């Protein structure tokens, strides 16, 4: 019965894992660049008290955005690692089953 069998193509899953890893690395660099530049707005909000409040809200929002992006980066890397583990586990089980059936 087909439903009793599970098959993956390790090369394709490894390629997907590599894509997630690459996206995480790229995003990491972009987060670093964004985080170092986004808060550097000089006097864009002015020097009045209201401007200081607006600047503080902007900085808080920017910091929250950086944290969220870092969490996204970690999630992408987690997907990459999980897919790599899936391939390893699949290949180990496949080898075990092949040996068992060969006996």
PDB file of C-alpha atoms in Angstrom:
ATOM      1  CA  UNK A   1       0.000   0.000   0.000  1.00  0.00           C
ATOM      2  CA  UNK A   2       1.446   3.350  -1.050  1.00  0.00           C
ATOM      3  CA  UNK A   3       0.275   5.106   2.103  1.00  0.00           C
ATOM      4  CA  UNK A   4       2.529   2.827   4.147  1.00  0.00           C
ATOM      5  CA  UNK A   5       5.654   4.186   2.464  1.00  0.00           C
ATOM      6  CA  UNK A   6       7.421   7.495   2.812  1.00  0.00           C
ATOM      7  CA  UNK A   7       9.931   8.819   0.304  1.00  0.00           C
ATOM      8  CA  UNK A   8      11.894  12.033  -0.024  1.00  0.00           C
ATOM      9  CA  UNK A   9      14.545  13.145  -2.448  1.00  0.00           C
ATOM     10  CA  UNK A  10      17.432  14.040  -0.121  1.00  0.00           C
ATOM     11  CA  UNK A  11      19.120  16.315  -2.655  1.00  0.00           C
ATOM     12  CA  UNK A  12      16.018  18.465  -3.034  1.00  0.00           C
ATOM     13  CA  UNK A  13      15.475  18.676   0.710  1.00  0.00           C
ATOM     14  CA  UNK A  14      19.151  19.576   1.203  1.00  0.00           C
ATOM     15  CA  UNK A  15      18.789  22.300  -1.450  1.00  0.00           C
ATOM     16  CA  UNK A  16      15.753  23.690   0.376  1.00  0.00           C
ATOM     17  CA  UNK A  17      17.711  23.605   3.635  1.00  0.00           C
ATOM     18  CA  UNK A  18      20.535  25.528   1.961  1.00  0.00           C
ATOM     19  CA  UNK A  19      18.037  28.099   0.653  1.00  0.00           C
ATOM     20  CA  UNK A  20      16.671  28.686   4.160  1.00  0.00           C
ATOM     21  CA  UNK A  21      20.219  29.005   5.512  1.00  0.00           C
ATOM     22  CA  UNK A  22      21.170  31.461   2.767  1.00  0.00           C
ATOM     23  CA  UNK A  23      18.055  33.542   3.437  1.00  0.00           C
ATOM     24  CA  UNK A  24      18.884  33.604   7.159  1.00  0.00           C
ATOM     25  CA  UNK A  25      22.462  34.730   6.508  1.00  0.00           C
ATOM     26  CA  UNK A  26      21.345  37.417   4.051  1.00  0.00           C
ATOM     27  CA  UNK A  27      18.662  38.645   6.428  1.00  0.00           C
ATOM     28  CA  UNK A  28      21.200  38.750   9.257  1.00  0.00           C
ATOM     29  CA  UNK A  29      23.391  41.151   7.304  1.00  0.00           C
ATOM     30  CA  UNK A  30      20.416  43.301   6.405  1.00  0.00           C
ATOM     31  CA  UNK A  31      19.245  43.393  10.022  1.00  0.00           C
ATOM     32  CA  UNK A  32      22.677  44.552  11.140  1.00  0.00           C
ATOM     33  CA  UNK A  33      22.716  47.309   8.520  1.00  0.00           C
ATOM     34  CA  UNK A  34      19.157  48.373   9.327  1.00  0.00           C
ATOM     35  CA  UNK A  35      19.728  48.332  13.085  1.00  0.00           C
ATOM     36  CA  UNK A  36      22.849  50.455  12.879  1.00  0.00           C
ATOM     37  CA  UNK A  37      21.317  53.076  10.576  1.00  0.00           C
ATOM     38  CA  UNK A  38      17.612  53.237  11.395  1.00  0.00           C
ATOM     39  CA  UNK A  39      17.992  54.961  14.751  1.00  0.00           C
ATOM     40  CA  UNK A  40      20.458  57.519  13.417  1.00  0.00           C
ATOM     41  CA  UNK A  41      17.938  60.162  12.323  1.00  0.00           C
ATOM     42  CA  UNK A  42      19.735  63.210  13.785  1.00  0.00           C
ATOM     43  CA  UNK A  43      17.177  66.028  14.100  1.00  0.00           C
ATOM     44  CA  UNK A  44      14.608  64.585  11.704  1.00  0.00           C
ATOM     45  CA  UNK A  45      11.916  64.961  14.359  1.00  0.00           C
ATOM     46  CA  UNK A  46      13.017  68.424  15.477  1.00  0.00           C
ATOM     47  CA  UNK A  47      14.096  69.655  18.896  1.00  0.00           C
ATOM     48  CA  UNK A  48      10.759  70.410  20.586  1.00  0.00           C
ATOM     49  CA  UNK A  49       9.436  68.253  23.417  1.00  0.00           C
ATOM     50  CA  UNK A  50       6.843  66.735  21.081  1.00  0.00           C
ATOM     51  CA  UNK A  51       9.643  65.857  18.698  1.00  0.00           C
ATOM     52  CA  UNK A  52      11.565  64.130  21.470  1.00  0.00           C
ATOM     53  CA  UNK A  53       8.495  62.033  22.245  1.00  0.00           C
ATOM     54  CA  UNK A  54       8.078  61.164  18.562  1.00  0.00           C
ATOM     55  CA  UNK A  55      11.760  60.252  18.332  1.00  0.00           C
ATOM     56  CA  UNK A  56      11.476  57.979  21.377  1.00  0.00           C
ATOM     57  CA  UNK A  57       8.452  56.224  19.862  1.00  0.00           C
ATOM     58  CA  UNK A  58      10.355  55.813  16.593  1.00  0.00           C
ATOM     59  CA  UNK A  59      13.400  54.358  18.383  1.00  0.00           C
ATOM     60  CA  UNK A  60      11.199  51.966  20.370  1.00  0.00           C
ATOM     61  CA  UNK A  61       9.442  50.845  17.192  1.00  0.00           C
ATOM     62  CA  UNK A  62      12.769  50.420  15.398  1.00  0.00           C
ATOM     63  CA  UNK A  63      14.186  48.316  18.224  1.00  0.00           C
ATOM     64  CA  UNK A  64      11.070  46.135  18.238  1.00  0.00           C
ATOM     65  CA  UNK A  65      11.394  45.705  14.480  1.00  0.00           C
ATOM     66  CA  UNK A  66      15.017  44.586  14.837  1.00  0.00           C
ATOM     67  CA  UNK A  67      14.031  42.042  17.502  1.00  0.00           C
ATOM     68  CA  UNK A  68      11.228  40.699  15.293  1.00  0.00           C
ATOM     69  CA  UNK A  69      13.553  40.417  12.312  1.00  0.00           C
ATOM     70  CA  UNK A  70      16.119  38.592  14.453  1.00  0.00           C
ATOM     71  CA  UNK A  71      13.405  36.148  15.485  1.00  0.00           C
ATOM     72  CA  UNK A  72      12.542  35.631  11.817  1.00  0.00           C
ATOM     73  CA  UNK A  73      16.207  35.010  11.045  1.00  0.00           C
ATOM     74  CA  UNK A  74      16.402  32.440  13.850  1.00  0.00           C
ATOM     75  CA  UNK A  75      13.261  30.744  12.545  1.00  0.00           C
ATOM     76  CA  UNK A  76      14.705  30.511   9.024  1.00  0.00           C
ATOM     77  CA  UNK A  77      17.894  28.982  10.417  1.00  0.00           C
ATOM     78  CA  UNK A  78      15.771  26.591  12.469  1.00  0.00           C
ATOM     79  CA  UNK A  79      13.950  25.453   9.331  1.00  0.00           C
ATOM     80  CA  UNK A  80      17.309  24.906   7.639  1.00  0.00           C
ATOM     81  CA  UNK A  81      18.594  22.787  10.505  1.00  0.00           C
ATOM     82  CA  UNK A  82      15.352  20.816  10.781  1.00  0.00           C
ATOM     83  CA  UNK A  83      15.432  19.968   7.082  1.00  0.00           C
ATOM     84  CA  UNK A  84      19.074  18.873   7.332  1.00  0.00           C
ATOM     85  CA  UNK A  85      18.167  16.676  10.304  1.00  0.00           C
ATOM     86  CA  UNK A  86      15.252  15.227   8.349  1.00  0.00           C
ATOM     87  CA  UNK A  87      17.602  14.205   5.533  1.00  0.00           C
ATOM     88  CA  UNK A  88      20.057  12.619   7.966  1.00  0.00           C
ATOM     89  CA  UNK A  89      17.298  10.725   9.773  1.00  0.00           C
ATOM     90  CA  UNK A  90      15.725   9.610   6.501  1.00  0.00           C
ATOM     91  CA  UNK A  91      19.026   8.333   5.131  1.00  0.00           C
ATOM     92  CA  UNK A  92      19.803   6.505   8.381  1.00  0.00           C
ATOM     93  CA  UNK A  93      16.380   4.844   8.439  1.00  0.00           C
ATOM     94  CA  UNK A  94      16.615   4.007   4.744  1.00  0.00           C
ATOM     95  CA  UNK A  95      20.023   2.352   5.216  1.00  0.00           C
ATOM     96  CA  UNK A  96      18.725   0.432   8.231  1.00  0.00           C
ATOM     97  CA  UNK A  97      15.692  -0.789   6.297  1.00  0.00           C
ATOM     98  CA  UNK A  98      17.835  -1.743   3.300  1.00  0.00           C
ATOM     99  CA  UNK A  99      20.112  -3.839   5.522  1.00  0.00           C
ATOM    100  CA  UNK A 100      17.140  -5.428   7.248  1.00  0.00           C
ATOM    101  CA  UNK A 101      15.477  -6.341   3.956  1.00  0.00           C
ATOM    102  CA  UNK A 102      18.723  -7.699   2.497  1.00  0.00           C
ATOM    103  CA  UNK A 103      18.971 -10.351   5.203  1.00  0.00           C
TER     104      UNK A 103
END
